[in-house]
CSV table of C-alpha atoms in Angstrom, one decimal:
chain,number,residue,atom,x,y,z
A,741,MET,CA,1.9,1.4,8.1
A,742,LEU,CA,1.7,4.7,10.1
A,743,HIS,CA,2.2,6.6,6.8
A,744,LYS,CA,-0.7,4.8,5.3
A,745,VAL,CA,-3.0,5.8,8.2
A,746,ALA,CA,-1.6,9.3,7.9
A,747,GLY,CA,-2.5,9.1,4.2
A,748,ILE,CA,-6.1,8.3,5.0
A,749,ILE,CA,-6.3,11.1,7.4
A,750,LEU,CA,-4.8,13.5,4.9
A,751,LEU,CA,-7.3,12.2,2.3
A,752,VAL,CA,-10.2,13.0,4.7
A,753,LEU,CA,-8.9,16.5,5.2
A,754,VAL,CA,-8.5,17.1,1.4
A,755,LEU,CA,-12.0,15.8,0.7
A,756,LYS,CA,-13.4,18.2,3.3
A,757,LYS,CA,-11.4,21.1,1.9
A,758,ALA,CA,-12.5,20.3,-1.7
A,759,ASN,CA,-16.1,19.7,-0.6
A,760,LEU,CA,-16.1,16.1,-1.9
A,761,THR,CA,-17.6,13.1,-0.3
A,762,TRP,CA,-16.3,9.5,-0.2
A,763,ARG,CA,-19.2,8.6,-2.6
A,764,GLU,CA,-18.0,11.1,-5.1
A,765,ILE,CA,-14.6,9.5,-5.3
A,766,GLY,CA,-15.9,6.0,-5.9
A,767,PHE,CA,-16.8,4.7,-2.4
A,768,GLN,CA,-20.5,4.1,-3.0
A,769,ARG,CA,-22.2,1.9,-0.5
A,770,GLY,CA,-24.5,0.1,-2.9
A,771,GLY,CA,-23.0,-3.1,-4.3
A,772,ALA,CA,-19.7,-2.6,-2.5
A,773,ILE,CA,-19.4,-6.2,-1.2
A,774,LYS,CA,-20.4,-7.6,-4.6
A,775,SER,CA,-17.8,-5.5,-6.4
A,776,VAL,CA,-15.0,-6.3,-3.9
A,777,LEU,CA,-15.8,-10.0,-4.4
A,778,LYS,CA,-15.6,-9.5,-8.2
A,779,GLY,CA,-12.2,-7.9,-7.7
A,780,LEU,CA,-11.0,-10.8,-5.5
A,781,ALA,CA,-12.3,-13.3,-8.1
A,782,LEU,CA,-10.4,-11.4,-10.9
A,783,GLY,CA,-7.2,-11.5,-8.9
A,784,SER,CA,-7.6,-15.2,-8.0
A,785,VAL,CA,-8.2,-16.2,-11.6
A,786,CYS,CA,-5.2,-14.2,-12.9
A,787,PHE,CA,-2.8,-15.5,-10.3
A,788,ALA,CA,-4.1,-19.1,-10.6
A,789,ILE,CA,-3.1,-18.9,-14.2
A,790,SER,CA,0.3,-17.3,-13.5
A,791,TYR,CA,1.1,-19.7,-10.6
A,792,GLY,CA,0.2,-22.6,-12.9
A,793,LEU,CA,2.4,-21.3,-15.7
A,794,GLU,CA,5.3,-20.9,-13.4
A,795,LEU,CA,4.9,-24.4,-11.9
A,796,ALA,CA,4.6,-25.8,-15.4
A,797,VAL,CA,7.8,-24.1,-16.6
A,798,LEU,CA,9.7,-25.3,-13.6
A,799,ALA,CA,8.4,-28.9,-14.3
A,800,LEU,CA,9.5,-28.7,-17.9
A,801,GLN,CA,12.9,-27.5,-16.7
A,802,GLY,CA,13.1,-30.5,-14.4
A,803,ASN,CA,13.4,-28.3,-11.3
A,804,PRO,CA,11.8,-29.2,-8.0
A,805,ARG,CA,8.9,-27.0,-7.1
A,806,HIS,CA,6.2,-26.6,-4.5
A,807,LEU,CA,4.0,-24.0,-2.9
A,808,GLU,CA,4.4,-22.7,0.6
A,809,ILE,CA,1.9,-20.6,2.6
A,810,TYR,CA,3.4,-18.2,5.1
A,811,ILE,CA,3.6,-14.5,5.7
A,812,SER,CA,6.8,-13.1,4.3
A,813,SER,CA,8.8,-10.2,5.6
A,814,PHE,CA,8.4,-8.3,2.2
A,815,SER,CA,12.1,-7.6,1.9
A,816,LEU,CA,13.9,-6.2,-1.1
A,817,THR,CA,17.3,-7.6,-0.1
A,818,GLY,CA,16.6,-11.3,0.4
A,819,SER,CA,15.9,-11.3,4.1
A,820,GLN,CA,13.1,-13.8,4.7
A,821,ILE,CA,11.2,-14.7,7.8
A,822,LYS,CA,8.5,-17.3,7.5
A,823,ASN,CA,5.6,-16.4,9.8
A,824,THR,CA,3.0,-19.1,10.0
A,825,GLY,CA,1.0,-18.0,13.1
A,826,PHE,CA,-2.7,-17.2,12.7
A,827,VAL,CA,-2.1,-13.7,14.1
A,828,PHE,CA,0.3,-12.9,11.3
A,829,PHE,CA,-2.3,-13.7,8.6
A,830,VAL,CA,-4.8,-11.6,10.4
A,831,LEU,CA,-2.3,-8.7,10.6
A,832,CYS,CA,-1.4,-9.1,7.0
A,833,VAL,CA,-5.0,-8.8,5.8
A,834,GLY,CA,-5.7,-6.0,8.2
A,835,PHE,CA,-2.7,-3.9,7.3
A,836,ASN,CA,-3.3,-4.4,3.6
A,837,ILE,CA,-6.9,-3.3,3.9
A,838,ILE,CA,-5.6,0.0,5.3
A,839,ASN,CA,-3.0,0.2,2.6
A,840,VAL,CA,-5.3,-0.6,-0.3
A,841,TRP,CA,-8.0,1.7,1.1
A,842,MET,CA,-5.6,4.6,1.1
A,843,GLU,CA,-3.9,3.9,-2.2
A,844,GLU,CA,-7.2,3.3,-4.1
A,845,GLY,CA,-8.8,6.3,-2.4
A,846,VAL,CA,-6.0,8.6,-3.4
A,847,PHE,CA,-4.8,7.4,-6.8
A,848,ARG,CA,-8.0,5.9,-8.3
A,849,GLY,CA,-10.4,8.0,-6.3
A,850,LEU,CA,-9.2,11.6,-5.7
A,851,PHE,CA,-6.4,11.9,-8.3
A,852,LEU,CA,-8.3,10.2,-11.2
A,853,ILE,CA,-11.5,12.2,-10.5
A,854,MET,CA,-9.6,15.5,-10.3
A,855,LEU,CA,-7.5,14.8,-13.4
A,856,SER,CA,-10.5,13.7,-15.4
A,857,GLU,CA,-12.1,17.1,-15.0
A,858,THR,CA,-9.6,18.6,-17.4
A,859,LYS,CA,-8.2,15.7,-19.3
A,860,PRO,CA,-9.5,12.7,-21.3
A,861,PHE,CA,-9.8,9.6,-19.1
A,862,LEU,CA,-7.0,7.6,-20.7
A,863,LYS,CA,-4.6,10.5,-20.2
A,864,ALA,CA,-5.8,11.1,-16.6
A,865,ASN,CA,-5.5,7.4,-15.9
A,866,LEU,CA,-1.9,7.4,-17.3
A,867,ILE,CA,-0.9,10.3,-15.1
A,868,ALA,CA,-2.5,8.8,-12.0
A,869,ALA,CA,-0.8,5.5,-12.7
A,870,PHE,CA,2.6,7.2,-13.1
A,871,LEU,CA,2.1,8.9,-9.8
A,872,PHE,CA,1.2,5.6,-8.3
A,873,GLY,CA,4.5,4.2,-9.6
A,874,ILE,CA,6.5,7.1,-8.2
A,875,TRP,CA,4.8,6.5,-4.8
A,876,HIS,CA,6.3,3.0,-4.7
A,877,ILE,CA,10.0,3.9,-5.2
A,878,VAL,CA,10.3,4.7,-1.5
A,879,MET,CA,11.1,1.1,-0.7
A,880,PRO,CA,14.3,0.8,-2.9
A,881,VAL,CA,15.3,4.3,-1.8
A,882,ARG,CA,14.9,3.4,1.9
A,883,SER,CA,16.9,0.2,1.3
A,884,TYR,CA,19.7,2.2,-0.3
A,885,VAL,CA,19.7,4.8,2.5
A,886,ASN,CA,19.9,1.9,5.1
A,887,GLY,CA,22.9,0.5,3.3
A,888,GLU,CA,21.1,-2.7,2.2
A,889,MET,CA,21.2,-2.0,-1.5
A,890,SER,CA,23.7,-0.6,-4.0
A,891,PHE,CA,22.9,2.6,-6.0
A,892,ALA,CA,22.7,0.7,-9.2
A,893,ALA,CA,20.2,-1.8,-7.7
A,894,MET,CA,18.2,1.0,-6.3
A,895,VAL,CA,17.9,2.6,-9.7
A,896,LEU,CA,16.9,-0.7,-11.3
A,897,MET,CA,14.3,-1.3,-8.6
A,898,GLY,CA,13.0,2.2,-8.8
A,899,VAL,CA,12.5,2.0,-12.5
A,900,GLY,CA,10.9,-1.4,-12.2
A,901,TYR,CA,8.5,0.0,-9.5
A,902,ILE,CA,7.5,2.9,-11.7
A,903,ILE,CA,6.8,0.8,-14.7
A,904,LEU,CA,5.1,-2.2,-13.1
A,905,SER,CA,3.2,-0.5,-10.4
A,906,GLY,CA,2.2,2.0,-13.1
A,907,ILE,CA,0.8,-0.9,-15.1
A,908,MET,CA,-1.1,-2.2,-12.1
A,909,GLY,CA,-2.4,1.4,-11.5
A,910,MET,CA,-3.7,1.6,-15.1
A,911,LYS,CA,-5.5,-1.7,-14.6
A,912,TRP,CA,-7.2,-0.6,-11.4
A,913,GLY,CA,-8.0,2.7,-13.1
A,914,MET,CA,-9.7,0.9,-15.9
A,915,LEU,CA,-11.7,-1.1,-13.3
A,916,TYR,CA,-12.8,2.2,-11.8
A,917,ARG,CA,-13.9,3.4,-15.2
A,918,ILE,CA,-15.8,0.1,-16.0
A,919,THR,CA,-17.6,-0.3,-12.6
A,920,GLY,CA,-17.9,3.4,-11.6
A,921,ASN,CA,-16.4,2.7,-8.2
A,922,VAL,CA,-13.2,1.7,-6.5
A,923,TRP,CA,-14.4,-1.5,-4.9
A,924,ALA,CA,-13.4,-3.9,-7.7
A,925,GLY,CA,-10.0,-2.4,-7.8
A,926,ILE,CA,-9.8,-2.7,-4.0
A,927,GLY,CA,-10.6,-6.4,-4.2
A,928,ASP,CA,-8.0,-7.1,-6.9
A,929,HIS,CA,-5.4,-4.9,-5.2
A,930,LEU,CA,-6.1,-6.6,-1.9
A,931,PHE,CA,-5.6,-10.1,-3.4
A,932,ASN,CA,-2.4,-9.0,-5.1
A,933,ASN,CA,-0.9,-7.5,-1.8
A,934,THR,CA,-2.0,-10.3,0.5
A,935,VAL,CA,-2.1,-13.7,-1.2
A,936,ALA,CA,0.1,-13.2,-4.3
A,937,THR,CA,2.8,-11.1,-2.6
A,938,ASN,CA,2.8,-12.1,1.0
A,939,MET,CA,1.1,-15.4,1.5
A,940,LEU,CA,1.5,-17.9,-1.3
A,941,HIS,CA,5.0,-18.6,-2.4
A,942,VAL,CA,6.5,-20.7,-5.2
A,943,VAL,CA,9.7,-22.4,-4.1
A,944,SER,CA,12.1,-24.1,-6.4
A,945,GLY,CA,15.0,-25.9,-4.8
A,946,ASP,CA,16.7,-23.4,-2.6
A,947,ILE,CA,15.1,-20.4,-4.2
A,948,CYS,CA,11.8,-18.7,-3.3
A,949,SER,CA,10.5,-16.6,-6.2
A,950,LYS,CA,9.2,-14.1,-3.8
A,951,ARG,CA,12.5,-13.1,-2.3
A,952,LEU,CA,13.2,-10.1,-4.4
A,953,VAL,CA,11.0,-10.2,-7.5
A,954,ALA,CA,7.7,-10.4,-5.7
A,955,ALA,CA,8.5,-7.4,-3.5
A,956,CYS,CA,9.2,-5.2,-6.4
A,957,PHE,CA,7.3,-6.6,-9.3
A,958,PRO,CA,4.1,-8.3,-8.2
A,959,TYR,CA,3.2,-9.8,-11.5
A,960,VAL,CA,6.7,-10.3,-13.0
A,961,GLN,CA,7.4,-12.6,-10.1
A,962,ARG,CA,5.7,-15.3,-12.2
A,963,HIS,CA,8.6,-15.2,-14.8
A,964,PRO,CA,11.4,-17.6,-13.8
A,965,ASP,CA,13.9,-16.0,-16.2
A,966,ALA,CA,13.9,-13.0,-14.0
A,967,TRP,CA,15.4,-15.0,-11.1
A,968,GLY,CA,18.9,-15.1,-12.7
A,969,VAL,CA,18.9,-11.3,-13.0
A,970,CYS,CA,17.8,-10.9,-9.4
A,971,ARG,CA,20.3,-13.4,-8.1
A,972,GLY,CA,23.1,-11.7,-10.0
A,973,ILE,CA,22.2,-8.4,-8.2
A,974,TYR,CA,21.8,-10.1,-4.8
A,975,PRO,CA,23.5,-13.3,-3.7
A,976,ALA,CA,21.1,-13.1,-0.7
A,977,PHE,CA,18.3,-13.9,-3.2
A,978,HIS,CA,19.1,-17.6,-2.3
A,979,ALA,CA,17.2,-19.1,0.5
A,980,ASP,CA,18.8,-19.3,3.9
């Protein structure tokens, strides 16, 4: 989390150096709360559908299934600690507000604005989204360096992060274009990081779908067919 705080500080310095204001990169005060709520609503609707589809598929397969609410440890290697204390929920929301503020400010605010000065929006959005994907490969690289992940798994995770985080980045970039600010993207991004990735978990038998897939692929976590691939890479994908 310290690197996210450092990112916000660096963003402040860059804005000052470039003579830009927070408003100019999409942090307008007017309508901020309303736009964040719209983003939260978008995230909740999308994930309500995806959770429902996953539960329906599990039901058709005859598999036991239920939802659990707890704060996960966000591990790539299957390690899972279920934190249910109120303080953990508060910390999860607080840390993710910092995280989302930094990422949206940098990738949808600063980068997208600067790239759009010389490139068409679609191309600028694609580049910013690709950089957003690159930013996320630090987790599999760190797991590999720590000896928690094989090189092949690191490469697979890294490619997955670039593609899927890039897709999410393009979505939030389009929200920026449609609304003219970062607030809707912040709301949707916040819902994705807090509720969908860290709080609400689909459990089927001895497997939690958030063990590996959710950490790497926030939206692909809804596809049960991906579980077999993940379990093949990591036996630890099974619940403890």
